Coordinates of C-alpha atoms (C1' of nucleotides) in Angstrom, one line a residue:
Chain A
X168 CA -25.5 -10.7 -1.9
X169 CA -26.6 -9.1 -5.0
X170 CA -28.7 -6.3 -3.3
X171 CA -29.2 -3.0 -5.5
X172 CA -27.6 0.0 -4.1
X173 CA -30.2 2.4 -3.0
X174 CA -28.5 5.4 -5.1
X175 CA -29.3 3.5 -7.8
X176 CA -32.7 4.6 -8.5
X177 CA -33.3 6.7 -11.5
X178 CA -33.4 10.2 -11.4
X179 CA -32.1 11.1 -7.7
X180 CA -30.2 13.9 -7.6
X181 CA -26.3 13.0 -6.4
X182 CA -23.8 15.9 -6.0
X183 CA -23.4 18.5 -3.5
X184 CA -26.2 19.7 -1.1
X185 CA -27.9 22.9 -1.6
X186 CA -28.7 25.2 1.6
X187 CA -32.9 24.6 0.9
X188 CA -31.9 20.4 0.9
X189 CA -30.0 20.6 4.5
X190 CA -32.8 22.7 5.3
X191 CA -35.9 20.5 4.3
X192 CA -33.2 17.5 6.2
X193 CA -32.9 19.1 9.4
X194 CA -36.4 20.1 9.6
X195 CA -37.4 17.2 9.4
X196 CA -35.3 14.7 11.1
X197 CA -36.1 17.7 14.2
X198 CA -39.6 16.8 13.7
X199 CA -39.4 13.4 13.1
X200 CA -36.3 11.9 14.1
X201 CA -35.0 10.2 11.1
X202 CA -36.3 6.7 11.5
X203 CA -36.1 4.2 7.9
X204 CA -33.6 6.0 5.7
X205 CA -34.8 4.7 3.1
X206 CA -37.8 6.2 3.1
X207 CA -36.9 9.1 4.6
X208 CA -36.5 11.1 1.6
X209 CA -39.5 10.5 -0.2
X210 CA -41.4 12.0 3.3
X211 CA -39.1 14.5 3.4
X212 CA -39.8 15.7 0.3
X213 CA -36.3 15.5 -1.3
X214 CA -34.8 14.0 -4.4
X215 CA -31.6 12.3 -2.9
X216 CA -31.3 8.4 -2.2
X217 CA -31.2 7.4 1.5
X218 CA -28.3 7.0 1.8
X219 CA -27.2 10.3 0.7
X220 CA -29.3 11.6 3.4
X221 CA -27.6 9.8 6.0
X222 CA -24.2 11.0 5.6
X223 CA -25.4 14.7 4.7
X224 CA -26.7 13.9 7.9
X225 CA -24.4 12.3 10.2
X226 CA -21.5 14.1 8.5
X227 CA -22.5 17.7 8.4
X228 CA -25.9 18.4 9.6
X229 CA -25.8 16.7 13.0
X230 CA -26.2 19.7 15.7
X231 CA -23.0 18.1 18.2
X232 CA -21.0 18.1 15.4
X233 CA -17.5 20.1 16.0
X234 CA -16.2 22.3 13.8
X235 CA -12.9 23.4 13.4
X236 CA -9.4 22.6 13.1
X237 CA -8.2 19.6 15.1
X238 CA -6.2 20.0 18.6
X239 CA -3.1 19.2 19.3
X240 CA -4.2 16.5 22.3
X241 CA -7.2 15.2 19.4
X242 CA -4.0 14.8 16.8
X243 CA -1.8 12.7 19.7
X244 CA -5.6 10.7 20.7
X245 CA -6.6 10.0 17.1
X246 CA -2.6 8.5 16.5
X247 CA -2.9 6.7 19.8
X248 CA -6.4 4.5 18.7
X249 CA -4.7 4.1 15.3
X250 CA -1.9 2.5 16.8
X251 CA -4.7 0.1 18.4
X252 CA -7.6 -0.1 16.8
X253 CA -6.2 0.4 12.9
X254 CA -8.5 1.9 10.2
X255 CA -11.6 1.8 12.6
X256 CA -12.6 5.2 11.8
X257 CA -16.0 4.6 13.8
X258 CA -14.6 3.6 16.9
X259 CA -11.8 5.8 16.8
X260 CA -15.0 8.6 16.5
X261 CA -16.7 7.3 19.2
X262 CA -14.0 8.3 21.8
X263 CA -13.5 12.0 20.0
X264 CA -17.2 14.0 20.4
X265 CA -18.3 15.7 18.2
X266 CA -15.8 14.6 15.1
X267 CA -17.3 12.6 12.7
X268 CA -15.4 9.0 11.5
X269 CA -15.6 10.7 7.9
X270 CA -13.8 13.6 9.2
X271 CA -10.9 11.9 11.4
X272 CA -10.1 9.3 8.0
X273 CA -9.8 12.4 5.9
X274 CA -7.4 14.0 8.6
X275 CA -5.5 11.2 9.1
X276 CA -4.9 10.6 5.3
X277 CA -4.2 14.5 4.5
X278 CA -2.2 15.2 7.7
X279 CA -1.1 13.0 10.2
X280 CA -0.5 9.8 7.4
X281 CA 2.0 12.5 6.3
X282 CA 3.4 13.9 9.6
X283 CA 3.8 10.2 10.7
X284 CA 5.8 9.3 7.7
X285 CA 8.2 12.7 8.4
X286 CA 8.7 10.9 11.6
X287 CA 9.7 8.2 10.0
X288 CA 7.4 6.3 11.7
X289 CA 5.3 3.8 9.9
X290 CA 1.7 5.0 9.5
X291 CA 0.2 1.6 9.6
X292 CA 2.4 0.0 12.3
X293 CA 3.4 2.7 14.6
X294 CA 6.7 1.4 13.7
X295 CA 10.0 2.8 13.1
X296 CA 10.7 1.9 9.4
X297 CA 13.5 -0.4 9.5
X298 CA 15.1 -0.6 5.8
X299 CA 18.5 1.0 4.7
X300 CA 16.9 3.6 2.8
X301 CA 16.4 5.5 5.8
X302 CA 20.3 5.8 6.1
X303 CA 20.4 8.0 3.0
X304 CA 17.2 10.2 4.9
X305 CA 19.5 10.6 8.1
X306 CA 20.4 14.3 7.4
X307 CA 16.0 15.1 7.3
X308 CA 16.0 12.8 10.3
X309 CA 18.9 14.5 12.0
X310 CA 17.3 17.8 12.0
X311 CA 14.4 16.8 14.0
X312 CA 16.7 15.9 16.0
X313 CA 18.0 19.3 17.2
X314 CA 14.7 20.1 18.6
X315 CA 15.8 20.4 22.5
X316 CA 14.8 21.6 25.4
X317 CA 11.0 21.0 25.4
X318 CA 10.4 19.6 28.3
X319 CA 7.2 17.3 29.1
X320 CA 4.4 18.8 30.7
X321 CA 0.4 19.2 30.3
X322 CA 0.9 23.2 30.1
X323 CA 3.3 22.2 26.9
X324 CA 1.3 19.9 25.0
X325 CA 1.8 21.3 21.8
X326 CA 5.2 21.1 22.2
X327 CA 4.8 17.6 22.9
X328 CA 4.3 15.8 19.5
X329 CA 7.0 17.3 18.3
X330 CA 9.3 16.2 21.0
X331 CA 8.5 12.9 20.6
X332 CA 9.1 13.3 16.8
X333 CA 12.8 13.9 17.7
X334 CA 13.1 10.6 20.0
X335 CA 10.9 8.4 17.4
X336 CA 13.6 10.0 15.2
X337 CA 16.6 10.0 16.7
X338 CA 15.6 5.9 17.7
X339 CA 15.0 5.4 14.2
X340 CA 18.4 6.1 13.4
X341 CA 19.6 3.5 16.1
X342 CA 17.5 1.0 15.3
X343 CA 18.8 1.4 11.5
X344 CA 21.9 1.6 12.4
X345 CA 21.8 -1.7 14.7
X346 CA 20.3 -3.2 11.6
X347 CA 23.3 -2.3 9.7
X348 CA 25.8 -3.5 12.1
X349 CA 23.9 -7.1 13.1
X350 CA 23.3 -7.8 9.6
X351 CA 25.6 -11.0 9.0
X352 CA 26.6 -9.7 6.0
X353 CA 27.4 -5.4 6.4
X354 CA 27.1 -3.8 3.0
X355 CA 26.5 -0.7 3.7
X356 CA 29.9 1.7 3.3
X357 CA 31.9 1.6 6.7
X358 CA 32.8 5.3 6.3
X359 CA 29.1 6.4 6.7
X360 CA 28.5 4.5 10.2
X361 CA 31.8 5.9 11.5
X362 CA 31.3 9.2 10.5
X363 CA 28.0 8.8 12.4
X364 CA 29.2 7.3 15.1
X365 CA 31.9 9.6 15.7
X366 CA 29.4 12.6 15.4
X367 CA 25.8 12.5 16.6
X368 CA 25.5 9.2 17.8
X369 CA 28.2 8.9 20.6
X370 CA 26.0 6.5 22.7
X371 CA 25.1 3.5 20.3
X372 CA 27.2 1.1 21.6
X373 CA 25.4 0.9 24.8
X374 CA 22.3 0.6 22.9
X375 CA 23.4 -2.1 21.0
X376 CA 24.2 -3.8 24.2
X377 CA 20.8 -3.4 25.3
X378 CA 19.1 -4.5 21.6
X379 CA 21.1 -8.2 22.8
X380 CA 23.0 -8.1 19.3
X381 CA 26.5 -8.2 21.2
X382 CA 27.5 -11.3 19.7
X383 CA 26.3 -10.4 16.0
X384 CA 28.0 -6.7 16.2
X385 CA 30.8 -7.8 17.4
X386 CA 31.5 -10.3 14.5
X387 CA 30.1 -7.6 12.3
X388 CA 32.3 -4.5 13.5
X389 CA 35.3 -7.2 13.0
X390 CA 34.3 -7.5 9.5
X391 CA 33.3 -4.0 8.7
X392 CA 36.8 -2.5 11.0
X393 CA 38.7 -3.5 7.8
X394 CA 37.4 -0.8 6.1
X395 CA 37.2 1.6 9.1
X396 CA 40.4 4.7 9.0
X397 CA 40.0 5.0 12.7
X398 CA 40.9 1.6 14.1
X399 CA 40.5 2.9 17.7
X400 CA 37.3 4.1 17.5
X401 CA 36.3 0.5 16.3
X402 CA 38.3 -1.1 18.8
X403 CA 36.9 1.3 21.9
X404 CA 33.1 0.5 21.0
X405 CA 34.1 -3.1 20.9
X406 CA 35.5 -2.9 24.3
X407 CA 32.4 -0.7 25.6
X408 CA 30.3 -4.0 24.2
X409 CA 32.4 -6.7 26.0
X410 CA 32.6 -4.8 29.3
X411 CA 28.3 -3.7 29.2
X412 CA 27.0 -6.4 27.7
X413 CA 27.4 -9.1 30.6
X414 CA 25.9 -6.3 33.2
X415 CA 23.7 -5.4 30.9
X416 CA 21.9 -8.9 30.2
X417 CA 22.7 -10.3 34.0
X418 CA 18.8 -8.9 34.8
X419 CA 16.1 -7.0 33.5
X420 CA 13.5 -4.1 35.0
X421 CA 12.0 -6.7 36.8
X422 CA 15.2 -8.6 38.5
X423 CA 14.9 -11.7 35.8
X424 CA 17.9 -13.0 34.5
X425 CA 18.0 -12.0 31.0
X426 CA 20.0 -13.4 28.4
X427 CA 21.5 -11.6 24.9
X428 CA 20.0 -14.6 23.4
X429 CA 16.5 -14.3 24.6
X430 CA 16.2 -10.7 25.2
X431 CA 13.4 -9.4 23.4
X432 CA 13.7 -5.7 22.7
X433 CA 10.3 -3.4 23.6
X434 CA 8.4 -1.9 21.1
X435 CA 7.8 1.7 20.9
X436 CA 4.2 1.5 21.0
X437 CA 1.5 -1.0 20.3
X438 CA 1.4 -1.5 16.4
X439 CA -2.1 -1.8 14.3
X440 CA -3.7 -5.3 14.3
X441 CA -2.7 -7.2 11.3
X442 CA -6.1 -8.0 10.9
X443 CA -8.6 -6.2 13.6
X444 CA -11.8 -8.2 12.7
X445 CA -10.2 -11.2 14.6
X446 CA -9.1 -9.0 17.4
X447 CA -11.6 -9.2 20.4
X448 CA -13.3 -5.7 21.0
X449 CA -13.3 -5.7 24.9
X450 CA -9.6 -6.4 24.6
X451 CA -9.2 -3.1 22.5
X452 CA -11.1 -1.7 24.9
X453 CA -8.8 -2.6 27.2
X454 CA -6.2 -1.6 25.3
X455 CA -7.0 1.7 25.3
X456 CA -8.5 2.2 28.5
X457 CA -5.3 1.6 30.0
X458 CA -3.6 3.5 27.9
X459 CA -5.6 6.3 28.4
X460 CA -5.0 6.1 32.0
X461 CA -0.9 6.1 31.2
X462 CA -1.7 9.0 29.1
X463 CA -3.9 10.9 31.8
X464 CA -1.0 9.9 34.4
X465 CA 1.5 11.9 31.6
X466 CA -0.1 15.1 33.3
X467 CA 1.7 14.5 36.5
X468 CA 4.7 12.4 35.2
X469 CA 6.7 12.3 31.7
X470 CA 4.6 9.6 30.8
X471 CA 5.3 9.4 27.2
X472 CA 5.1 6.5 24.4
X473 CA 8.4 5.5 25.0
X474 CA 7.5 3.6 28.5
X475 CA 8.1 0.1 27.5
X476 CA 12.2 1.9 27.2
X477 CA 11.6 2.2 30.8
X478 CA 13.3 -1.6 31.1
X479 CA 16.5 -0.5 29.8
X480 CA 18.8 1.2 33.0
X481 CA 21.9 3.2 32.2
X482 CA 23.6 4.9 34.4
X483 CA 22.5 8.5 34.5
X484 CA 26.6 9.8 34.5
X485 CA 27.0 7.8 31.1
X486 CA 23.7 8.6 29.8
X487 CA 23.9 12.3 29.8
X488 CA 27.5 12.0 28.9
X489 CA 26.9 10.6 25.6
X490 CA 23.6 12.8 25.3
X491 CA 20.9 9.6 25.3
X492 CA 19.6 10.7 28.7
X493 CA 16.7 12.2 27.5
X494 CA 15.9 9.1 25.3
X495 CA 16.3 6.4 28.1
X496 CA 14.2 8.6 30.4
Chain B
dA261 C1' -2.3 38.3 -13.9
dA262 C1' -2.8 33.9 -15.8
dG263 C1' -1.9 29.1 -15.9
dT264 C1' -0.7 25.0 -13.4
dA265 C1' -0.1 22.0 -9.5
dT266 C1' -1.3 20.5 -5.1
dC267 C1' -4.2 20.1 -1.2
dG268 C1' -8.3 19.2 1.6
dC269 C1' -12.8 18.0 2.2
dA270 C1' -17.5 16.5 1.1
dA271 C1' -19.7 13.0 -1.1
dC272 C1' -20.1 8.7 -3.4
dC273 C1' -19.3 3.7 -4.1
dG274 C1' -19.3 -0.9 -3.0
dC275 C1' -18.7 -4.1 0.4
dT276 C1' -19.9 -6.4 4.9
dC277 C1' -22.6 -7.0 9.0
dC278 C1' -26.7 -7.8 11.3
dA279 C1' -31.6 -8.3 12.0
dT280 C1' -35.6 -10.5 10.5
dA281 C1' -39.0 -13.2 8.1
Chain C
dT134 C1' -31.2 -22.5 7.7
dT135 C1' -31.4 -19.3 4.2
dA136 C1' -32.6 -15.2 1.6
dT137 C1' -33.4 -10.4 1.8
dG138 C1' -33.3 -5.6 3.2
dG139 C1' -31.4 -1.9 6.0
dA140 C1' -27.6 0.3 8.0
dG141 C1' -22.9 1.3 8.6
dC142 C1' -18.1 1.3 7.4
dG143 C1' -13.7 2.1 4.9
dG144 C1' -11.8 3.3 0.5
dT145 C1' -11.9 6.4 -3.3
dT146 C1' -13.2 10.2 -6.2
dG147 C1' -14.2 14.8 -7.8
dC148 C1' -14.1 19.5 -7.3
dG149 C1' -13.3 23.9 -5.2
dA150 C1' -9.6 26.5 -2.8
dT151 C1' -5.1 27.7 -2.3
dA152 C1' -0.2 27.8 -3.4
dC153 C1' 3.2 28.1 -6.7
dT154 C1' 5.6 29.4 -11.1

DNA sequence: AAGTATCGCAACCGCTCCATA
DNA sequence: TTATGGAGCGGTTGCGATACT
């Protein structure tokens, strides 16, 4: 539009604020309220642009602004509205008081961008990454997976991102793995998935009956048993396919017939918009209202992000047998 | 103790949106 | 309908603080 950016004027002072500018700021925007920016400073009697003002302002100076470090139930609310809203740092503000949009971006890209990605969970689309290179990350992943015995409850909220670190985790390393083996052309060594499958990860053969790749695995295991030592092993999660799969895919949560064909896996949580301008704002509203009110049910439930799971039933003998229990629940 | 690397935050930049004439 | 100005937003930068060697 070829407008001129305010701080362009010549000779206004940029830079850090001095205790006597925040002073003259606040005194007057008490006094005054803070009405036209623009000319804000020039009544004000200060050499800064505007817009300088406004952020020195809004950022820092405004009295309801809270200081200090960020709780553990802001961290899990700020990652929730990312996983809706996206990079809306201003609506994402609007539902923390007191924190600034300024100060939630800078948290999210020094900290939870970070802690995310340890997860090995996609910062932008609350997804599991789903490449092969995680395989060679599975020993970092594995050790968030010994985190046990946390149970879920308001009183241990704290303990709470972390536990759900371990299932994003331990998830990931299915969901990879289920890559590996549905892929119609397995290149990844055979030695590595059977030495994981015949240590940590006990249970994946009911859960790649319940991703609906029986057919795909199947043809893939036959491939890949060829290079496998332990025939047997091969052979018995075949079997444990052929005899769950049918059950498994006769009906969903609901009582709908369910096919391995159409079933359509859930996702862990809701992932950012591709693009949020086109998304409609009362149906982010929405959105989060009602997740909100899952979240507020967690205090007198294990509501966690992992409810859309809730569709897959396992027996609870089985389950805990192969050690998946807590991840189904 | 000194030098270097990394981190975290405040502030800036440039763009878009919206109101208005 | 269009041009313009004001405000707000998201991305980026720079610098001080802290950690590491």
């Amino acid at each position: 539009m070829g407008r001129y950016p305010c701080c362009d004027e010549v000779g206004v002072k940029k830079g850090p604020w001095t205790p006597e500018e925040d002073q003259k700021l606040v005194e007057y925007i008490k006094k005054n309220g803070h009405g036209s920016w623009r000319h804000l400073p020039k009544s004000a009697g200060l050499n800064r642009c505007g817009k300088s003002c406004r952020l020195r302002w809004t950022n820092y100076l405004r009295p309801d602004i809270k200081r200090g470090k960020f709780e553990e139930e802001e961290e899990r609310l700020i990652i929730h509205l990312h996983s809706v809203l996206g990079n809306k740092w201003s609506s994402i503000a609007t539902r923390l008081p007191g924190r600034t949009d300024n100060e939630i971006k800078n948290y999210w890209n020094t900290h939870l961008k970070k802690k995310l990605l340890l997860m090995g969970i996609d910062p932008i689309t609350h997804r599991p990454i789903t490449n092969l290179d995680l395989i060679a990350n599975l020993p970092n992943l594995l050790s968030h997976t010994n985190i046990k015995n946390l149970s879920i409850s308001c009183d241990q909220s704290l303990h709470q991102l972390h536990t759900d670190a371990a299932q994003f985790a331990r998830i990931q390393i299915i969901q990879s793995l289920l890559h590996v083996l549905s892929s119609p052309h397995p290149t990844y060594p055979a030695d590595i998935l059977l030495q994981l499958m015949n240590s940590k990860l006990e249970g994946i053969s009911q859960l790649v009956s319940a991703q609906g790749l029986i057919p795909n695995v199947i043809e893939g295991l036959k491939r890949s048993s060829n290079g496998f030592d332990d025939q047997e092993i091969a052979s018995k999660i075949m079997d444990d396919i052929s005899k769950q799969g049918d059950q498994l895919f006769s009906t969903n949560a609901d009582g709908a017939v369910v096919t391995a064909a159409n079933y359509s896996f859930p996702s862990l949580v809701s992932s950012s918009p591709e693009n949020t301008s086109s998304v409609d704002q009362k149906q982010l509203d929405q959105q989060i209202i009602s997740s909100n009110s899952s979240s507020a049910a967690a205090c007198s439930s294990s509501s966690t992000p992992f409810d859309a799971w809730d569709g897959l039933h396992f027996s609870d003998q089985d389950a805990a047998e192969l050690g998946w229990k807590d991840i189904l629940e």
